[in-house]
Amino acid sequence: MGRKLDPTKKEKRGPGRKARKQKGAETELARFLPAVSDENSKRLSSRARKRAAKRRLGSAEAPKTNKSPEAKPLPGKLPKGIFAGAVQTVGKKGPQSLFNAAQGKKRPAPSSDEEEEEEDSEEDDVVNHGDLWGSEDDADMVDDYGADSNSEDEEEGEELLPIERAAQKQKVREAAAGVQWSEEETEDEEEVTPESGPSKEEEADGGLQINVDEEPFVLPPAGEMEQDAQTPDLQRVHKRIQDIVGILRDFGAQREEGRSRSEYLNRLKKDLATYYSYGDFLLGKLMDLFPLSELVEFLEANEVPRPITLRTNTLKTRRRDVAQALINRGVNLDPLGKWSKTGLVVYDSSVPIGATPEYLAGHYMLQGASSMLPVMALAPQEHERILDMCCAPGGKTSYMAQLMKNTGVILANDANAERLKSVVGNLHRLGVTNTVISHYDGRQFPKVVGGFDRVLLDAPCSGTGVISKDPAVKTNKDEKDILRCAHLQKELLLSAIDSVNATSKTGGYLVYCTCSIMVEENEWVVDYALKKRNVRLVPTGLDFGQEGFTRFRERRFHPSLHNARRFYPHTHNMDGFFIAKFKKFSNSVPQSQTGNSETATPTNVDLPQVIPKSENSSQPAKKAKGAAKTKQQLQKQQRPKKASFQKPNGTSKGADSELSTIPSVRKTQASSRFQDSSQPAGKAEGIRESKVTGKLKQRSPKLQSSKKVAFLKQNAPPKGTDTETPAVLSPSKTQATLKPKDHHHPLGRAKGVEKQQLPEQPFKKAAFQNQNDTPKGPQPPTVSPISSSHPPPAKRKKSQSRGNGQLLLS
Amino acid sequence: MRPLTEEETRVMFEKIAKYIGENLQLLVDRPDGTYCFRLHNDRVYYVSEKIMKLAANISGDKLVSLGTCFGKFTKTHKFRLHVTALDYLAPYAKYKVWIKPGAEQSFLYGNHVLKSGLGRITENTSQYQGVVVYSMADIPLGFGVAAKSTQDCRKVDPMAIVVFHQADVGEYVRHEETLT
């Protein structure tokens, strides 16, 4: 039900038993309050009038509870006192405020020094008013409220019902508390009162009932928070939300003195949680994620379902034919947007959209707009091998198949057998023939079958982006759920990356997407994958949507995260979504820092092996595997370099200033040249390694390994091309036995080669030397078995200048 | 997953030929690649060789479906065509029946076609001939068996059944669980 429908507050009407039940003291009292508002109300019965007269006469005696003799100017003082009480304890006492509000009199501007007086007079007035109530009760009610005659006799001049006596006592208590409160925050009072003064006078002019809302918003004291929890009045809560958002927007000007921003925020958080029925954890996360104005919009958007959208099945029909057929059936629809050629949005329909003969014939599929985006980002080509790791219910799979025109192969996998049935049904209905459907846990993937051109991973997530579809997410998600999801997503993403074939001619891409907006499940997982595997983020190809975060609170992510895209229900009117597109540039798997053995051999000789190692000493072992011609020759040069090589570990900051920018540059270059000659690969690697290690040094140690790997990979291709030119260098020459030092000083190696073979690369050597000075931690990649010829100086220079040129040449 | 035995192939082809006759050859000899039938969990799948190779890597208990499912063999080794084969029957169908818009819904719920719902029917349809059912907009809705020959259809009263229902596209929604 809507949030405004609160069954506990629904008033029972009618002749039934429940309508006759008493509703509680507050509501019962309210029946009498309006009568009290008019002193001269004619509702007083004759007896009541007599008693009132008696009271007026006897008021001089003053009831014992009065602290001051001030009881005469009843009408005048009464509102003052009452409203002083109201101002002081606004919101504190529900019934009291009702009582006070019902007075409808002009509110004076109480000052703090008058508090005592007013409280006293207030009590006094209550007592006197109690008389009125008592008379009222005598007249109107017979039961429950006891024998008023008794009370009359007991208290001279006072005719308090038992409940009124209790209320009076409560007033005393609260006045006492209010005194304390106001003592602590007298400043508040003073600040508030001048503002409230003019407004109250205006009100008085109108003679209308003063709303509690009219006064400037005063943040209720902490004590009230708990009280409100028991009696949430949604209207008030909503109003308070708006007030607090308004105040926080202009906090400097509108704040109350002495109340901190966090107090306001806490109050807002509780109110939002109450109003929109969220759990505290999720609301806290949302408050971290969105600025306040957006937060309210987001919460509002989650209450409303997104429009129904469908995607035309181009295997069987065209969009305009589907649109025409549906319009003929009485459906009101429109094309989805210029970003989609097959989407239609349905405004309303007189027939069930999911059961028309066109639907059953497979002409279209009901699919959310945001679910079409990952497939557009992935852009599967014809005759490719695609893996869809979490395919249920099959919307994205069928979209991929229609983009591929039923060519190639799609392996549609899902871990949930129940949902797989819908996949089978949907794919058959839509006429998809190039699919194999399997039932594996996605994490088993490259083991079962790998080497796909593209992979789509629509990971299972917490569903915080689709709250409008499943409101249970508001309350049943907490920290553990999010972390568990994130853990699973990381595992799946690593498996997906391993299933991609980086050397695919047309592919090598992976799209990771979730229907969640939590940073833990999105940017964090992507960042983790960037560190752990040889992948990089590329633009998704979607020109709308918010960019992914490169930093969030205390976390810092890789700068390329801005290529990822986020979608929100309140800005894009589609389900919350996150899409990131990876390109895998190497099939080898980087070892962790502690590993010191070579990883799997590259599947393609063009790929240099990247095996970052923690100690330099282990480098030789790796190098032994790869190209050696350069190493042999460089050996001589390496010795002098060693000393310098080992020195700066952990200390150099020099050439690494471009570290952050270089990655992207390198990466793009690398990709462009990736498929280049095989020859230079080995040699290029060595040189690259040194460069990379130098560059990487400046970055945080944790990132260094991954980045080094990345860099190393990137540099390979440029170097690769370089090595083509020198005819002098041939792989065969350099395949002498590798020496430990070779690996250690790739730069030296390069230099050695240069010296011996190509005298034209001294500057490059210098550059490499610099790089060599700064390697650290992760090992440079081993040179591939197909050793490369020495890169020509010209090209190497280019590659240097691309990245860290001048720095290296320093 | 295994290829069909001779017996199974024969039974299946007989069944399919009831609907598309000698066009069956077109299913097997396709210009755009080699397609074959494979049996997995008693169901027959029609799939191209390339896809079959990929599916061969998947273990039997994890393989759910490949290509297009044509139907299944019952426990007594009779072959039953499923609606999922409609995409391959419809273009090659020899005998077709078109039903009126009003009768579409009834057929999609699994009812037989009455004379009152019959729009058109191919000439010289014999009795108990396999037919493919279309809507007036030429959308294939399912297939069935002609209860009456074309001549008889003209003569019979409006409430008589003219096409026995065998499969319809409404089953995608009604019988989603039995598709696999």
mmCIF file of C-alpha atoms in Angstrom, chain A residues 308-560:
data_model
loop_
_atom_site.group_PDB
_atom_site.id
_atom_site.type_symbol
_atom_site.label_atom_id
_atom_site.label_comp_id
_atom_site.label_asym_id
_atom_site.label_seq_id
_atom_site.Cartn_x
_atom_site.Cartn_y
_atom_site.Cartn_z
ATOM 1 C CA ILE A 308 7.036 -0.508 -19.337
ATOM 2 C CA THR A 309 9.382 -0.871 -22.232
ATOM 3 C CA LEU A 310 9.755 -3.510 -24.857
ATOM 4 C CA ARG A 311 12.304 -4.429 -27.414
ATOM 5 C CA THR A 312 11.424 -5.463 -30.940
ATOM 6 C CA ASN A 313 12.785 -8.769 -32.073
ATOM 7 C CA THR A 314 14.460 -7.870 -35.295
ATOM 8 C CA LEU A 315 14.905 -11.545 -36.145
ATOM 9 C CA LYS A 316 11.244 -11.745 -36.880
ATOM 10 C CA THR A 317 9.871 -8.307 -37.528
ATOM 11 C CA ARG A 318 10.524 -4.612 -37.591
ATOM 12 C CA ARG A 319 9.815 -1.996 -34.980
ATOM 13 C CA ARG A 320 7.253 -0.147 -37.005
ATOM 14 C CA ASP A 321 5.317 -3.316 -37.712
ATOM 15 C CA VAL A 322 5.210 -4.192 -34.078
ATOM 16 C CA ALA A 323 4.186 -0.692 -33.181
ATOM 17 C CA GLN A 324 1.446 -0.766 -35.745
ATOM 18 C CA ALA A 325 0.120 -4.105 -34.659
ATOM 19 C CA LEU A 326 0.085 -3.087 -31.019
ATOM 20 C CA ILE A 327 -1.576 0.218 -31.735
ATOM 21 C CA ASN A 328 -4.254 -1.691 -33.562
ATOM 22 C CA ARG A 329 -4.803 -3.706 -30.439
ATOM 23 C CA GLY A 330 -5.187 -0.589 -28.372
ATOM 24 C CA VAL A 331 -1.767 0.008 -26.908
ATOM 25 C CA ASN A 332 -0.439 3.503 -26.484
ATOM 26 C CA LEU A 333 3.262 3.503 -27.222
ATOM 27 C CA ASP A 334 6.202 5.503 -28.471
ATOM 28 C CA PRO A 335 9.745 4.840 -29.575
ATOM 29 C CA LEU A 336 12.012 4.633 -26.615
ATOM 30 C CA GLY A 337 14.540 7.266 -27.489
ATOM 31 C CA LYS A 338 17.050 8.055 -30.119
ATOM 32 C CA TRP A 339 19.604 5.858 -28.431
ATOM 33 C CA SER A 340 17.597 2.746 -29.199
ATOM 34 C CA LYS A 341 16.449 1.503 -32.547
ATOM 35 C CA THR A 342 14.388 -1.338 -31.261
ATOM 36 C CA GLY A 343 12.864 -0.053 -28.074
ATOM 37 C CA LEU A 344 9.322 1.043 -27.468
ATOM 38 C CA VAL A 345 7.825 2.518 -24.339
ATOM 39 C CA VAL A 346 4.270 1.660 -23.432
ATOM 40 C CA TYR A 347 2.200 4.337 -21.791
ATOM 41 C CA ASP A 348 -0.974 2.411 -21.364
ATOM 42 C CA SER A 349 -2.644 -0.556 -22.840
ATOM 43 C CA SER A 350 -6.074 -2.024 -22.989
ATOM 44 C CA VAL A 351 -4.750 -5.519 -23.561
ATOM 45 C CA PRO A 352 -2.173 -7.357 -21.505
ATOM 46 C CA ILE A 353 1.113 -6.549 -23.132
ATOM 47 C CA GLY A 354 2.640 -9.873 -22.183
ATOM 48 C CA ALA A 355 -0.052 -11.941 -23.826
ATOM 49 C CA THR A 356 -0.774 -10.494 -27.224
ATOM 50 C CA PRO A 357 -0.445 -12.817 -30.197
ATOM 51 C CA GLU A 358 2.495 -10.742 -31.324
ATOM 52 C CA TYR A 359 4.227 -11.340 -28.032
ATOM 53 C CA LEU A 360 3.514 -15.043 -28.224
ATOM 54 C CA ALA A 361 4.768 -15.152 -31.746
ATOM 55 C CA GLY A 362 8.025 -13.698 -30.525
ATOM 56 C CA HIS A 363 7.855 -10.323 -32.180
ATOM 57 C CA TYR A 364 8.936 -8.447 -29.108
ATOM 58 C CA MET A 365 10.199 -8.942 -25.596
ATOM 59 C CA LEU A 366 9.371 -7.034 -22.456
ATOM 60 C CA GLN A 367 12.637 -5.642 -21.241
ATOM 61 C CA GLY A 368 13.673 -2.736 -19.066
ATOM 62 C CA ALA A 369 15.341 0.135 -20.822
ATOM 63 C CA SER A 370 18.417 -0.117 -18.675
ATOM 64 C CA SER A 371 18.772 -3.789 -19.537
ATOM 65 C CA MET A 372 19.229 -2.935 -23.170
ATOM 66 C CA LEU A 373 22.266 -0.816 -22.416
ATOM 67 C CA PRO A 374 24.834 -3.467 -21.486
ATOM 68 C CA VAL A 375 24.231 -5.299 -24.721
ATOM 69 C CA MET A 376 24.604 -2.094 -26.670
ATOM 70 C CA ALA A 377 27.826 -1.475 -24.820
ATOM 71 C CA LEU A 378 29.086 -4.980 -25.520
ATOM 72 C CA ALA A 379 28.230 -4.678 -29.232
ATOM 73 C CA PRO A 380 28.521 -8.344 -30.193
ATOM 74 C CA GLN A 381 29.528 -8.906 -33.789
ATOM 75 C CA GLU A 382 28.435 -11.636 -36.125
ATOM 76 C CA HIS A 383 30.197 -14.971 -35.994
ATOM 77 C CA GLU A 384 31.605 -14.382 -32.555
ATOM 78 C CA ARG A 385 31.599 -16.627 -29.527
ATOM 79 C CA ILE A 386 29.870 -14.949 -26.678
ATOM 80 C CA LEU A 387 29.344 -15.987 -23.096
ATOM 81 C CA ASP A 388 26.475 -14.676 -21.037
ATOM 82 C CA MET A 389 27.257 -15.711 -17.517
ATOM 83 C CA CYS A 390 24.046 -14.821 -15.725
ATOM 84 C CA CYS A 391 21.518 -14.865 -18.477
ATOM 85 C CA ALA A 392 18.141 -15.378 -16.855
ATOM 86 C CA PRO A 393 15.487 -14.520 -17.937
ATOM 87 C CA GLY A 394 17.136 -14.217 -21.318
ATOM 88 C CA GLY A 395 16.454 -10.668 -22.408
ATOM 89 C CA LYS A 396 20.045 -9.701 -22.888
ATOM 90 C CA THR A 397 20.904 -13.014 -24.473
ATOM 91 C CA SER A 398 18.188 -12.655 -27.053
ATOM 92 C CA TYR A 399 19.213 -9.093 -27.746
ATOM 93 C CA MET A 400 22.740 -10.251 -28.397
ATOM 94 C CA ALA A 401 21.466 -12.961 -30.675
ATOM 95 C CA GLN A 402 19.431 -10.529 -32.691
ATOM 96 C CA LEU A 403 22.387 -8.195 -33.023
ATOM 97 C CA MET A 404 24.421 -11.124 -34.249
ATOM 98 C CA LYS A 405 21.599 -12.155 -36.570
ATOM 99 C CA ASN A 406 21.634 -15.689 -35.252
ATOM 100 C CA THR A 407 25.207 -16.270 -36.318
ATOM 101 C CA GLY A 408 28.067 -17.253 -34.127
ATOM 102 C CA VAL A 409 27.435 -18.958 -30.826
ATOM 103 C CA ILE A 410 26.159 -17.712 -27.535
ATOM 104 C CA LEU A 411 26.615 -19.729 -24.407
ATOM 105 C CA ALA A 412 23.875 -18.676 -22.046
ATOM 106 C CA ASN A 413 24.540 -19.750 -18.521
ATOM 107 C CA ASP A 414 22.775 -19.312 -15.262
ATOM 108 C CA ALA A 415 23.163 -20.825 -11.839
ATOM 109 C CA ASN A 416 19.477 -20.942 -11.061
ATOM 110 C CA ALA A 417 17.634 -23.873 -12.599
ATOM 111 C CA GLU A 418 14.199 -22.411 -12.115
ATOM 112 C CA ARG A 419 15.004 -19.276 -13.990
ATOM 113 C CA LEU A 420 16.648 -21.227 -16.731
ATOM 114 C CA LYS A 421 13.263 -22.469 -17.793
ATOM 115 C CA SER A 422 12.244 -18.967 -18.641
ATOM 116 C CA VAL A 423 15.442 -18.576 -20.592
ATOM 117 C CA VAL A 424 14.590 -21.612 -22.668
ATOM 118 C CA GLY A 425 11.085 -20.379 -23.210
ATOM 119 C CA ASN A 426 12.104 -16.892 -24.177
ATOM 120 C CA LEU A 427 14.836 -17.927 -26.531
ATOM 121 C CA HIS A 428 12.617 -20.387 -28.321
ATOM 122 C CA ARG A 429 9.800 -17.956 -28.536
ATOM 123 C CA LEU A 430 11.992 -15.285 -30.024
ATOM 124 C CA GLY A 431 13.448 -17.663 -32.561
ATOM 125 C CA VAL A 432 17.019 -17.621 -31.317
ATOM 126 C CA THR A 433 18.900 -20.567 -32.753
ATOM 127 C CA ASN A 434 22.553 -19.912 -32.034
ATOM 128 C CA THR A 435 22.447 -20.467 -28.312
ATOM 129 C CA VAL A 436 23.502 -23.202 -25.948
ATOM 130 C CA ILE A 437 22.015 -22.993 -22.503
ATOM 131 C CA SER A 438 23.891 -24.364 -19.553
ATOM 132 C CA HIS A 439 23.485 -24.573 -15.850
ATOM 133 C CA TYR A 440 26.822 -23.873 -14.257
ATOM 134 C CA ASP A 441 27.938 -21.711 -11.445
ATOM 135 C CA GLY A 442 29.548 -18.820 -13.238
ATOM 136 C CA ARG A 443 32.721 -19.194 -11.252
ATOM 137 C CA GLN A 444 33.479 -22.478 -12.928
ATOM 138 C CA PHE A 445 33.847 -20.818 -16.153
ATOM 139 C CA PRO A 446 37.045 -20.802 -17.916
ATOM 140 C CA LYS A 447 37.519 -24.370 -16.720
ATOM 141 C CA VAL A 448 34.448 -25.645 -18.478
ATOM 142 C CA VAL A 449 35.039 -23.769 -21.663
ATOM 143 C CA GLY A 450 36.835 -20.533 -22.301
ATOM 144 C CA GLY A 451 38.272 -18.489 -25.069
ATOM 145 C CA PHE A 452 35.238 -16.387 -25.799
ATOM 146 C CA ASP A 453 35.349 -13.307 -27.915
ATOM 147 C CA ARG A 454 33.096 -11.360 -25.625
ATOM 148 C CA VAL A 455 31.572 -11.955 -22.244
ATOM 149 C CA LEU A 456 28.597 -10.330 -20.625
ATOM 150 C CA LEU A 457 28.352 -10.525 -16.871
ATOM 151 C CA ASP A 458 25.129 -9.239 -15.412
ATOM 152 C CA ALA A 459 26.100 -10.049 -11.889
ATOM 153 C CA PRO A 460 23.654 -10.926 -9.142
ATOM 154 C CA CYS A 461 23.449 -7.918 -6.888
ATOM 155 C CA SER A 462 21.598 -6.397 -4.006
ATOM 156 C CA GLY A 463 19.007 -4.851 -6.281
ATOM 157 C CA THR A 464 19.188 -1.357 -4.856
ATOM 158 C CA GLY A 465 18.597 0.093 -8.282
ATOM 159 C CA VAL A 466 15.293 -1.671 -8.782
ATOM 160 C CA ILE A 467 13.619 -0.838 -5.506
ATOM 161 C CA SER A 468 10.541 0.217 -7.393
ATOM 162 C CA LYS A 469 10.173 -3.354 -8.590
ATOM 163 C CA ASP A 470 10.905 -4.955 -5.252
ATOM 164 C CA PRO A 471 10.270 -2.771 -2.227
ATOM 165 C CA ALA A 472 11.471 -5.479 0.122
ATOM 166 C CA VAL A 473 14.993 -4.377 -0.704
ATOM 167 C CA LYS A 474 14.417 -1.253 1.373
ATOM 168 C CA THR A 475 14.552 -3.144 4.604
ATOM 169 C CA ASN A 476 16.133 -6.501 4.103
ATOM 170 C CA LYS A 477 19.539 -5.377 2.896
ATOM 171 C CA ASP A 478 22.293 -4.689 5.318
ATOM 172 C CA GLU A 479 26.047 -4.556 5.444
ATOM 173 C CA LYS A 480 26.510 -8.282 5.261
ATOM 174 C CA ASP A 481 24.348 -8.662 2.193
ATOM 175 C CA ILE A 482 26.184 -6.001 0.304
ATOM 176 C CA LEU A 483 29.562 -7.441 1.148
ATOM 177 C CA ARG A 484 28.471 -10.915 0.274
ATOM 178 C CA CYS A 485 27.206 -9.739 -3.077
ATOM 179 C CA ALA A 486 30.400 -7.851 -3.667
ATOM 180 C CA HIS A 487 32.465 -10.916 -2.918
ATOM 181 C CA LEU A 488 30.494 -13.047 -5.309
ATOM 182 C CA GLN A 489 30.685 -10.392 -7.951
ATOM 183 C CA LYS A 490 34.426 -10.179 -7.659
ATOM 184 C CA GLU A 491 34.785 -13.904 -8.102
ATOM 185 C CA LEU A 492 32.458 -13.926 -11.061
ATOM 186 C CA LEU A 493 34.221 -11.015 -12.644
ATOM 187 C CA LEU A 494 37.601 -12.671 -12.373
ATOM 188 C CA SER A 495 36.202 -15.831 -13.897
ATOM 189 C CA ALA A 496 34.625 -13.822 -16.663
ATOM 190 C CA ILE A 497 37.866 -12.059 -17.391
ATOM 191 C CA ASP A 498 39.648 -15.362 -17.555
ATOM 192 C CA SER A 499 37.091 -16.621 -20.024
ATOM 193 C CA VAL A 500 37.749 -13.859 -22.495
ATOM 194 C CA ASN A 501 40.291 -14.457 -25.160
ATOM 195 C CA ALA A 502 42.391 -11.353 -25.278
ATOM 196 C CA THR A 503 43.782 -12.188 -28.671
ATOM 197 C CA SER A 504 40.473 -12.481 -30.353
ATOM 198 C CA LYS A 505 40.502 -10.713 -33.650
ATOM 199 C CA THR A 506 37.265 -8.936 -33.213
ATOM 200 C CA GLY A 507 36.715 -9.011 -29.513
ATOM 201 C CA GLY A 508 38.439 -9.296 -26.219
ATOM 202 C CA TYR A 509 35.745 -7.307 -24.460
ATOM 203 C CA LEU A 510 33.827 -7.871 -21.315
ATOM 204 C CA VAL A 511 30.889 -5.943 -19.989
ATOM 205 C CA TYR A 512 30.182 -6.040 -16.279
ATOM 206 C CA CYS A 513 26.878 -4.667 -15.186
ATOM 207 C CA THR A 514 24.663 -4.708 -12.139
ATOM 208 C CA CYS A 515 21.283 -3.334 -11.318
ATOM 209 C CA SER A 516 22.627 -1.780 -8.168
ATOM 210 C CA ILE A 517 23.823 1.682 -7.277
ATOM 211 C CA MET A 518 26.064 0.771 -4.407
ATOM 212 C CA VAL A 519 29.683 1.682 -4.789
ATOM 213 C CA GLU A 520 30.747 -1.510 -3.064
ATOM 214 C CA GLU A 521 29.195 -3.573 -5.793
ATOM 215 C CA ASN A 522 30.182 -1.430 -8.703
ATOM 216 C CA GLU A 523 33.279 0.686 -8.696
ATOM 217 C CA TRP A 524 34.954 -1.312 -6.007
ATOM 218 C CA VAL A 525 34.535 -4.576 -7.859
ATOM 219 C CA VAL A 526 35.739 -3.039 -11.092
ATOM 220 C CA ASP A 527 38.731 -1.543 -9.372
ATOM 221 C CA TYR A 528 39.539 -4.902 -7.864
ATOM 222 C CA ALA A 529 39.484 -6.515 -11.274
ATOM 223 C CA LEU A 530 41.723 -3.852 -12.703
ATOM 224 C CA LYS A 531 44.293 -4.656 -10.104
ATOM 225 C CA LYS A 532 44.044 -8.368 -10.430
ATOM 226 C CA ARG A 533 43.941 -8.951 -14.123
ATOM 227 C CA ASN A 534 45.311 -7.623 -17.347
ATOM 228 C CA VAL A 535 42.305 -5.597 -18.284
ATOM 229 C CA ARG A 536 41.527 -1.997 -18.670
ATOM 230 C CA LEU A 537 38.362 0.004 -18.847
ATOM 231 C CA VAL A 538 37.258 1.394 -22.152
ATOM 232 C CA PRO A 539 34.409 3.732 -22.988
ATOM 233 C CA THR A 540 31.084 1.976 -23.094
ATOM 234 C CA GLY A 541 29.828 3.732 -26.157
ATOM 235 C CA LEU A 542 26.814 5.024 -24.267
ATOM 236 C CA ASP A 543 26.693 8.755 -24.532
ATOM 237 C CA PHE A 544 24.350 9.349 -21.633
ATOM 238 C CA GLY A 545 24.376 8.384 -18.025
ATOM 239 C CA GLN A 546 26.446 9.559 -15.136
ATOM 240 C CA GLU A 547 30.102 8.660 -15.082
ATOM 241 C CA GLY A 548 31.332 6.160 -12.572
ATOM 242 C CA PHE A 549 33.042 7.439 -9.444
ATOM 243 C CA THR A 550 36.783 7.612 -9.356
ATOM 244 C CA ARG A 551 36.675 8.229 -5.669
ATOM 245 C CA PHE A 552 34.064 7.795 -3.022
ATOM 246 C CA ARG A 553 34.397 8.797 0.561
ATOM 247 C CA GLU A 554 37.625 7.255 1.784
ATOM 248 C CA ARG A 555 38.179 5.032 -1.229
ATOM 249 C CA ARG A 556 40.130 5.876 -4.306
ATOM 250 C CA PHE A 557 39.586 4.027 -7.520
ATOM 251 C CA HIS A 558 41.455 3.824 -10.737
ATOM 252 C CA PRO A 559 41.016 6.983 -12.792
ATOM 253 C CA SER A 560 39.670 5.088 -15.746
#
